[in-house]
Amino acid sequence: MTMNVPFSAEGGGAIDQGHPHQGKVSPFEPGDPNVKLDNTAVETLQSGKPYQTQIQHGTSGRGLVVQDVHAPTDVVWERILDYDNYAKMVPNTVESKNYNVTKKDAKSG
């Protein structure tokens, strides 16, 4: 299974000034991530390492990490959805908290 985890970050500013955002990342939309991997990315993945890059969009940007994960799909999703514990699993993460959790059963989508 290949895991593609996008991260977003807005451009920083002075701590005493307002920001044009509310500190929230846009909700995840399931589906094809539409990410094209160049030869460098493919070689990195084939060597067993995660491929990491940053993508700038004006004053904001996002980080992209792609990694081949050799684990059952349900285990991978458990880790991805365990956002409150990312600081224990993702290097250089200081804190992560869900601001809203809506539980849905598989049948209702």
Short mmCIF file of C-alpha atoms in Angstrom, two decimals:
data_model
loop_
_atom_site.label_atom_id
_atom_site.label_comp_id
_atom_site.label_asym_id
_atom_site.label_seq_id
_atom_site.Cartn_x
_atom_site.Cartn_y
_atom_site.Cartn_z
CA MET A 1 0.00 0.00 0.00
CA THR A 2 1.33 3.46 -0.82
CA MET A 3 0.49 6.11 1.74
CA ASN A 4 0.13 9.71 0.61
CA VAL A 5 -0.34 12.18 3.46
CA PRO A 6 -0.71 15.85 2.53
CA PHE A 7 -0.06 18.52 5.15
CA SER A 8 -0.93 22.20 4.80
CA ALA A 9 0.59 25.27 6.39
CA GLU A 10 -0.19 28.94 5.94
CA GLY A 11 2.57 31.54 5.69
CA GLY A 12 3.69 32.84 9.08
CA GLY A 13 3.39 36.40 10.25
CA ALA A 14 3.87 38.58 13.28
CA ILE A 15 2.49 37.00 16.43
CA ASP A 16 0.60 40.18 17.36
CA GLN A 17 -1.15 40.55 13.98
CA GLY A 18 -4.23 38.81 12.66
CA HIS A 19 -4.01 36.07 10.10
CA PRO A 20 -6.15 35.61 6.97
CA HIS A 21 -7.02 32.04 8.03
CA GLN A 22 -8.46 30.37 11.11
CA GLY A 23 -5.69 27.81 11.51
CA LYS A 24 -7.71 25.00 9.99
CA VAL A 25 -6.70 22.72 7.17
CA SER A 26 -9.32 22.08 4.50
CA PRO A 27 -11.20 18.82 5.12
CA PHE A 28 -9.77 15.73 3.47
CA GLU A 29 -11.54 14.74 0.28
CA PRO A 30 -11.17 11.00 -0.45
CA GLY A 31 -10.14 9.94 -3.92
CA ASP A 32 -7.20 9.89 -6.27
CA PRO A 33 -4.60 12.32 -4.90
CA ASN A 34 -3.56 13.13 -8.49
CA VAL A 35 0.13 13.25 -7.56
CA LYS A 36 2.70 12.72 -10.28
CA LEU A 37 5.95 11.21 -9.03
CA ASP A 38 9.14 12.06 -10.91
CA ASN A 39 12.13 9.71 -11.27
CA THR A 40 13.72 11.04 -8.07
CA ALA A 41 10.55 10.25 -6.09
CA VAL A 42 10.29 6.75 -7.56
CA GLU A 43 13.98 6.02 -6.84
CA THR A 44 13.55 7.26 -3.25
CA LEU A 45 10.54 4.97 -2.74
CA GLN A 46 12.33 2.01 -4.33
CA SER A 47 15.19 2.50 -1.85
CA GLY A 48 12.70 2.02 1.00
CA LYS A 49 12.69 5.65 2.12
CA PRO A 50 9.75 8.08 2.20
CA TYR A 51 9.63 10.76 -0.49
CA GLN A 52 9.08 14.25 0.95
CA THR A 53 8.54 17.57 -0.80
CA GLN A 54 6.96 20.97 -0.22
CA ILE A 55 4.51 22.60 -2.60
CA GLN A 56 4.02 26.38 -2.44
CA HIS A 57 0.70 28.07 -3.26
CA GLY A 58 1.14 31.85 -2.98
CA THR A 59 1.61 32.69 0.70
CA SER A 60 0.72 29.18 1.83
CA GLY A 61 1.91 25.73 1.04
CA ARG A 62 1.71 22.09 1.91
CA GLY A 63 4.04 19.27 2.63
CA LEU A 64 3.68 15.99 0.80
CA VAL A 65 5.02 12.66 1.99
CA VAL A 66 4.63 9.44 0.00
CA GLN A 67 5.73 6.16 1.53
CA ASP A 68 5.28 2.49 0.72
CA VAL A 69 3.81 0.89 3.82
CA HIS A 70 3.93 -2.86 4.29
CA ALA A 71 0.96 -3.31 6.64
CA PRO A 72 -2.69 -4.28 6.40
CA THR A 73 -4.95 -1.50 5.12
CA ASP A 74 -6.95 -1.31 8.36
CA VAL A 75 -3.77 -0.76 10.40
CA VAL A 76 -2.63 2.02 8.06
CA TRP A 77 -6.01 3.78 8.31
CA GLU A 78 -6.00 3.44 12.13
CA ARG A 79 -2.68 5.32 12.23
CA ILE A 80 -3.75 7.98 9.72
CA LEU A 81 -6.96 8.65 11.63
CA ASP A 82 -5.20 8.75 15.03
CA TYR A 83 -4.48 12.45 14.54
CA ASP A 84 -4.38 13.24 18.27
CA ASN A 85 -1.30 10.99 18.58
CA TYR A 86 0.70 12.21 15.55
CA ALA A 87 3.33 13.74 17.86
CA LYS A 88 4.15 10.19 18.98
CA MET A 89 4.36 8.88 15.41
CA VAL A 90 5.51 11.73 13.13
CA PRO A 91 9.00 13.22 13.63
CA ASN A 92 9.12 16.97 14.38
CA THR A 93 5.39 17.09 15.21
CA VAL A 94 4.92 18.96 18.48
CA GLU A 95 1.14 18.69 18.83
CA SER A 96 -1.91 17.76 16.78
CA LYS A 97 -5.55 17.83 17.81
CA ASN A 98 -8.80 17.23 15.99
CA TYR A 99 -11.07 20.28 16.08
CA ASN A 100 -14.14 18.25 15.15
CA VAL A 101 -14.79 14.53 14.83
CA THR A 102 -17.87 13.16 13.09
CA LYS A 103 -18.25 9.41 13.23
CA LYS A 104 -20.04 7.71 10.36
CA ASP A 105 -20.67 4.06 9.80
CA ALA A 106 -19.43 2.46 6.59
CA LYS A 107 -22.94 2.13 5.17
CA SER A 108 -23.89 5.81 5.46
CA GLY A 109 -20.65 7.10 3.92
#
